[in-house]
Short mmCIF file of C-alpha atoms and ligand atoms in Angstrom, two decimals:
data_model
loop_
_atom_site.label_atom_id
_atom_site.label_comp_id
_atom_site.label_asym_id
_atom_site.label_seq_id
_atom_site.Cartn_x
_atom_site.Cartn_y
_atom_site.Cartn_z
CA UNK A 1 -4.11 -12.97 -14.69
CA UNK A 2 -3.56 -12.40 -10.90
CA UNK A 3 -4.57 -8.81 -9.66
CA UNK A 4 -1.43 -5.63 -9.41
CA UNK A 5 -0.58 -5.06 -5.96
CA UNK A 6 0.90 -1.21 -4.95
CA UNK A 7 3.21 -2.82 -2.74
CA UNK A 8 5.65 -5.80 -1.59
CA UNK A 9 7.11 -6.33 1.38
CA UNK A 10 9.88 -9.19 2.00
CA UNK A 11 11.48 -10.93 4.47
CA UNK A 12 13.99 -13.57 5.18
CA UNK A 13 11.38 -15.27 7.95
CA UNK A 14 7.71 -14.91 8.65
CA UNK A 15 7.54 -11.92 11.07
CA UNK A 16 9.85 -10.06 9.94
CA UNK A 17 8.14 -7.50 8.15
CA UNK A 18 5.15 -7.23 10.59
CA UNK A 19 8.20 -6.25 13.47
CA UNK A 20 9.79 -3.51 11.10
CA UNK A 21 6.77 -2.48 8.65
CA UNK A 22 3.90 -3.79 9.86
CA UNK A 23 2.57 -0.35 10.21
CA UNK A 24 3.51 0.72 7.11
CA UNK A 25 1.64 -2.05 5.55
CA UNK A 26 -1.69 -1.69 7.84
CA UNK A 27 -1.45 2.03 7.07
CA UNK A 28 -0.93 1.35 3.40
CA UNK A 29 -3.97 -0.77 2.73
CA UNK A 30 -5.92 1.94 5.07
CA UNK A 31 -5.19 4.20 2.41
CA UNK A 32 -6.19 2.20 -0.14
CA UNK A 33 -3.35 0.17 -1.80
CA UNK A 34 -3.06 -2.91 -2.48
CA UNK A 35 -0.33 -4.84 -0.46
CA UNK A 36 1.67 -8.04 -0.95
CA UNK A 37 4.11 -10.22 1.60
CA UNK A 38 6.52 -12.67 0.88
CA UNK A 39 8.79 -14.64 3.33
CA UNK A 40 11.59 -15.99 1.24
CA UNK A 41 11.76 -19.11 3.42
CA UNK A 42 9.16 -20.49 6.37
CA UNK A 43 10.87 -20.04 9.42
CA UNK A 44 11.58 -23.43 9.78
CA UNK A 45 14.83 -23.26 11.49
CA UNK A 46 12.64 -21.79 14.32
CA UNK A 47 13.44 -22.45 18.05
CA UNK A 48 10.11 -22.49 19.29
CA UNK A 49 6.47 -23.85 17.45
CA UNK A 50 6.55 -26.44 14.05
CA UNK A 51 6.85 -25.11 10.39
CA UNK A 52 2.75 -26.05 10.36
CA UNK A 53 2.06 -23.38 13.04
CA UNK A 54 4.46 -20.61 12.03
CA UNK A 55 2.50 -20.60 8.73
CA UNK A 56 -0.84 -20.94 10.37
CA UNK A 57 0.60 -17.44 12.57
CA UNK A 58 2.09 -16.07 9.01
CA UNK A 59 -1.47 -16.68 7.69
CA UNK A 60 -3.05 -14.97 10.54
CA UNK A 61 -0.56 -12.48 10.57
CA UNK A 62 -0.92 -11.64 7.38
CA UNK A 63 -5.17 -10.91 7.37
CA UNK A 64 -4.97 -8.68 10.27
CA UNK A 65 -2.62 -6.21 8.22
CA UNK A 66 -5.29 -6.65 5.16
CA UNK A 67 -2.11 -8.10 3.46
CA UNK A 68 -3.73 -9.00 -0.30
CA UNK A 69 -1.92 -11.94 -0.52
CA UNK A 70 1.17 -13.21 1.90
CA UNK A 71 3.76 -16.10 -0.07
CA UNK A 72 6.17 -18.08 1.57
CA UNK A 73 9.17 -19.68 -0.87
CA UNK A 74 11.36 -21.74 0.20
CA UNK A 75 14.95 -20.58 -0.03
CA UNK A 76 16.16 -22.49 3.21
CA UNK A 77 15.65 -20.65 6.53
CA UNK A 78 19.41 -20.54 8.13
CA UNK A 79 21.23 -20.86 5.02
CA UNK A 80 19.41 -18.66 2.58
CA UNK A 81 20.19 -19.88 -0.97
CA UNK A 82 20.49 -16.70 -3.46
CA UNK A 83 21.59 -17.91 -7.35
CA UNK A 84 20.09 -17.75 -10.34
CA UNK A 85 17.05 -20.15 -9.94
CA UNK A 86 15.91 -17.91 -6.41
CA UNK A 87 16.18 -14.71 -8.57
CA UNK A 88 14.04 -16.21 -11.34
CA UNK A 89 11.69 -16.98 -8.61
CA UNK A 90 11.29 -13.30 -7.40
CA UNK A 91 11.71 -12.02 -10.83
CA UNK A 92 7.88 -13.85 -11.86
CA UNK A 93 6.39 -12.78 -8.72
CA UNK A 94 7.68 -9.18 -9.48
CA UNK A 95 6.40 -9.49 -13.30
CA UNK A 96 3.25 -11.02 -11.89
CA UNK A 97 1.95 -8.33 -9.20
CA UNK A 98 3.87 -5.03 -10.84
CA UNK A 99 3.98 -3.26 -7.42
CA UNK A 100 5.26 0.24 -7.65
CA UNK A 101 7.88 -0.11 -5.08
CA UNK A 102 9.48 -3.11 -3.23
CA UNK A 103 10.13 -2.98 0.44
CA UNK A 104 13.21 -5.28 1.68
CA UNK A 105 15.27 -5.85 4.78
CA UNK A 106 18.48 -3.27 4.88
CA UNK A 107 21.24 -6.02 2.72
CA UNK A 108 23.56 -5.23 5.82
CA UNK A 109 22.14 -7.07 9.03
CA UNK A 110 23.02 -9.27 12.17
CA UNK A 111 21.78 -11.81 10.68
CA UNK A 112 22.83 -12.89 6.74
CA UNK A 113 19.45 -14.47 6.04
CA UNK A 114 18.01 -10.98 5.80
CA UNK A 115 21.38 -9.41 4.59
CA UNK A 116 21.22 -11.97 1.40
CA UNK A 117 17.41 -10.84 1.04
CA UNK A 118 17.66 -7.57 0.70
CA UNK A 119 20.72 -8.15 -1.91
CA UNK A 120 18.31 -11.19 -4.21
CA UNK A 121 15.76 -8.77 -3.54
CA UNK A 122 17.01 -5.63 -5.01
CA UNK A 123 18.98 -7.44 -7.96
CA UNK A 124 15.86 -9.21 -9.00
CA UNK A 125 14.05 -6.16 -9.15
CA UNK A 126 16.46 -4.32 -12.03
CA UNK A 127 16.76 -7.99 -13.48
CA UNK A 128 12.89 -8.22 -13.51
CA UNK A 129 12.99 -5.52 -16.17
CA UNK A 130 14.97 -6.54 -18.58
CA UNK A 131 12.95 -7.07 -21.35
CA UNK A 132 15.74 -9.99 -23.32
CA UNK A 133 15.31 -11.88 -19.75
CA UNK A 134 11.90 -13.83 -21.44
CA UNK A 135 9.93 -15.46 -18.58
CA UNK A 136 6.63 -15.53 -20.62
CA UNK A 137 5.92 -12.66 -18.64
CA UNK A 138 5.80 -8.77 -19.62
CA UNK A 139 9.16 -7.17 -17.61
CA UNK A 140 8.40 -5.17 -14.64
CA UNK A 141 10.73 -2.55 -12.83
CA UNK A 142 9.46 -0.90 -9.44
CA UNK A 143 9.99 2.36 -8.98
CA UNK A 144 12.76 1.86 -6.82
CA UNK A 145 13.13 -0.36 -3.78
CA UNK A 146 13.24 1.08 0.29
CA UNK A 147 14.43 -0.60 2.74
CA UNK A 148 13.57 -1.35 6.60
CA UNK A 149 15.92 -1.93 9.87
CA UNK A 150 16.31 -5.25 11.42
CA UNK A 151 19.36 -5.64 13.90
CA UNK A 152 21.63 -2.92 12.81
CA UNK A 153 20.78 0.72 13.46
CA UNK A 154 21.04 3.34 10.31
CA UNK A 155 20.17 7.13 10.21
CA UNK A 156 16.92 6.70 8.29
CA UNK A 157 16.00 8.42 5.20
CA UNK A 158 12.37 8.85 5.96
CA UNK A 159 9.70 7.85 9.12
CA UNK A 160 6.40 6.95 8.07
CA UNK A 161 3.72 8.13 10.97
CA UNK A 162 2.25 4.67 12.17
CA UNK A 163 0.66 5.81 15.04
CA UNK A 164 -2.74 4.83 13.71
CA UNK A 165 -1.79 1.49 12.87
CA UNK A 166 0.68 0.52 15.10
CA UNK A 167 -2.17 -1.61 17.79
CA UNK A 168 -2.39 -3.63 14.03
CA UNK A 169 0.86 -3.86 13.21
CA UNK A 170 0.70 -5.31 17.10
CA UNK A 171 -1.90 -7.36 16.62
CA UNK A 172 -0.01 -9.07 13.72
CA UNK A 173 2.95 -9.56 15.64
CA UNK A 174 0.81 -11.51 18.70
CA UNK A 175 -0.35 -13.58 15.94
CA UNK A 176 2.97 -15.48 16.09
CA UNK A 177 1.89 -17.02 19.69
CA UNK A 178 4.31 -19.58 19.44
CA UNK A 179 7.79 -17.22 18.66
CA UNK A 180 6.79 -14.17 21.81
CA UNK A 181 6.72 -14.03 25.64
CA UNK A 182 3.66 -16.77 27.00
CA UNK A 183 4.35 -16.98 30.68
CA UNK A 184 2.59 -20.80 30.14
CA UNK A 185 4.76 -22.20 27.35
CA UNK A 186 7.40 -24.74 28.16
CA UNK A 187 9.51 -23.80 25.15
CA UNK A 188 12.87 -22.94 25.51
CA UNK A 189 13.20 -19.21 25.97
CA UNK A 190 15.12 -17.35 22.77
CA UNK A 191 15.86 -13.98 22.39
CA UNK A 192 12.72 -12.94 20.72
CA UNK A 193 10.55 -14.58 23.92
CA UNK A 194 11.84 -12.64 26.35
CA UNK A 195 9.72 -9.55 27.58
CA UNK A 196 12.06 -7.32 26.54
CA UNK A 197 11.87 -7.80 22.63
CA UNK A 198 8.48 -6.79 22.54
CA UNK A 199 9.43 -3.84 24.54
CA UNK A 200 11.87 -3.23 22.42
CA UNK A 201 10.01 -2.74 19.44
CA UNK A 202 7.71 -0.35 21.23
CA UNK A 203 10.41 1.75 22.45
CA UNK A 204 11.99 1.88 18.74
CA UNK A 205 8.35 2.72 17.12
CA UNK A 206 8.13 5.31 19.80
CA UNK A 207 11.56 6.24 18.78
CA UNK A 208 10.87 6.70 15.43
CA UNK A 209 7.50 8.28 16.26
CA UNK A 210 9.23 10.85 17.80
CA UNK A 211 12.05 11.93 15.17
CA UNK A 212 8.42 12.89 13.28
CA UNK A 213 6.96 13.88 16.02
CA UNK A 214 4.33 11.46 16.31
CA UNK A 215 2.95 8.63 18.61
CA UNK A 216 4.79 5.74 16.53
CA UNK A 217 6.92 5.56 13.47
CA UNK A 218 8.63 3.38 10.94
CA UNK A 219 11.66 4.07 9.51
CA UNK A 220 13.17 3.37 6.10
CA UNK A 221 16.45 4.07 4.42
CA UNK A 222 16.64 4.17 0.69
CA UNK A 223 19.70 4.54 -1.98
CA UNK A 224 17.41 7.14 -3.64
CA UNK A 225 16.65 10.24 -2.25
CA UNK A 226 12.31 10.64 -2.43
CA UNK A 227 10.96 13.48 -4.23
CA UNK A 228 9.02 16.20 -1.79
CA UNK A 229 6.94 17.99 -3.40
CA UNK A 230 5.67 19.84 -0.14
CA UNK A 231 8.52 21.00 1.79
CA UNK A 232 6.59 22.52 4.47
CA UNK A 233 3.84 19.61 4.83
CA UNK A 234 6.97 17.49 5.58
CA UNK A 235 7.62 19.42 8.25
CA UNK A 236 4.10 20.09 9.65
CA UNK A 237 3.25 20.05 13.59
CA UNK A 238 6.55 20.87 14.33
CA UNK A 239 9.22 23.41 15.44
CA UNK A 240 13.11 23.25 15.80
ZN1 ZN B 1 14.35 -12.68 10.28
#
């Protein structure tokens, strides 16, 4: 039997979970959990670099956030395919590695690759415990499922204080060479090449970071409130 993991965190594409969580998933496996990643497709609708490299940079990617195990399926990058035999698919890898709680991409985004994802996603996590759904594996329910910002912009439920992780979370995200800014490549420039993405997602960890009042945050919105149990921890190092 494969080993539990605390944690996975999907995406539509390879990368997109080290540019919104990758923080939160170096910071997590500091602490001690066990993590998981899984791209629902490969990426391969990708301006710049081959299918072969993106996984190589996924792969890469994927060690320096001490990521127990990254996946990549294969639900068709630009037209992400979400019925019955997709869900099945999530629903063993959720019955498999019993994480606690499932991190997915807000199911309301720019893009609908990642809007479908975080919809397959959440539905195969109630599905995944229904106990008459027979896989030949026990059912699993997470805890619940939180969710990360891509394009869109939401008031966030919680920040998590990445400002000890965030040069890994960076780290991860240089490991896709062949997507970001290289002043020496030839390929055609897309939005995610230009200088400004990249400053971009510094400004928005910084962002976060601040709401907390810390260096760099991540931010995640969930449909359930979290329980505090320490009100004023919560609120620690600051003041109104
Ligand atoms: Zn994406």
């Amino acid at each position: 039997m494969a080993d539990t993991v605390d944690l996975i965190f999907f995406g539509a594409h390879p990368d997109d979970v080290e540019l919104s969580a990758g923080g939160t998933v170096a910071k997590s496996v500091k602490d001690g959990l066990r993590v998981g990643i899984v791209d629902l497709t490969r990426g391969e609708m990708g301006t710049r670099g081959t299918p072969q490299i993106r996984k190589r940079e996924a792969a890469a990617a994927a060690k320096a956030l001490g990521a127990s195990f990254r996946m990549q399926l294969d639900f068709q990058d630009g037209n992400l395919q979400t019925g019955r035999e997709q869900e099945l698919q999530i629903i063993e890898i959720l019955r498999t590695y019993r994480p606690k709680l499932v991190i997915a991409p807000w199911p309301d985004d720019r893009h609908p690759d990642h809007t479908r994802t975080g919809n397959i996603v959440t539905e195969a996590s109630f599905y995944a415990g229904l106990r008459a759904l027979e896989t030949g594996l026990e059912a699993h329910r997470p805890q619940t499922v939180l969710y990360y910002m891509q394009n869109y912009m939401l008031a966030p439920s919680f920040v998590v204080d990445v400002s000890k992780t965030w040069k890994t979370k960076m780290k991860s995200v240089y490991a896709y060479k062949s997507q970001f800014h290289d002043p020496k490549s030839k390929e055609p420039a897309t939005f995610i090449s230009d200088p400004k993405f990249l400053a971009m997602i510094d400004a928005r960890g910084r962002h976060f970071g601040a709401l907390i009042n810390v260096e760099y945050g991540e931010a995640f919105i969930t449909k359930q409130p979290p329980r505090i149990d320490d009100m004023i921890a919560a609120y620690s190092g600051r003041e109104i």
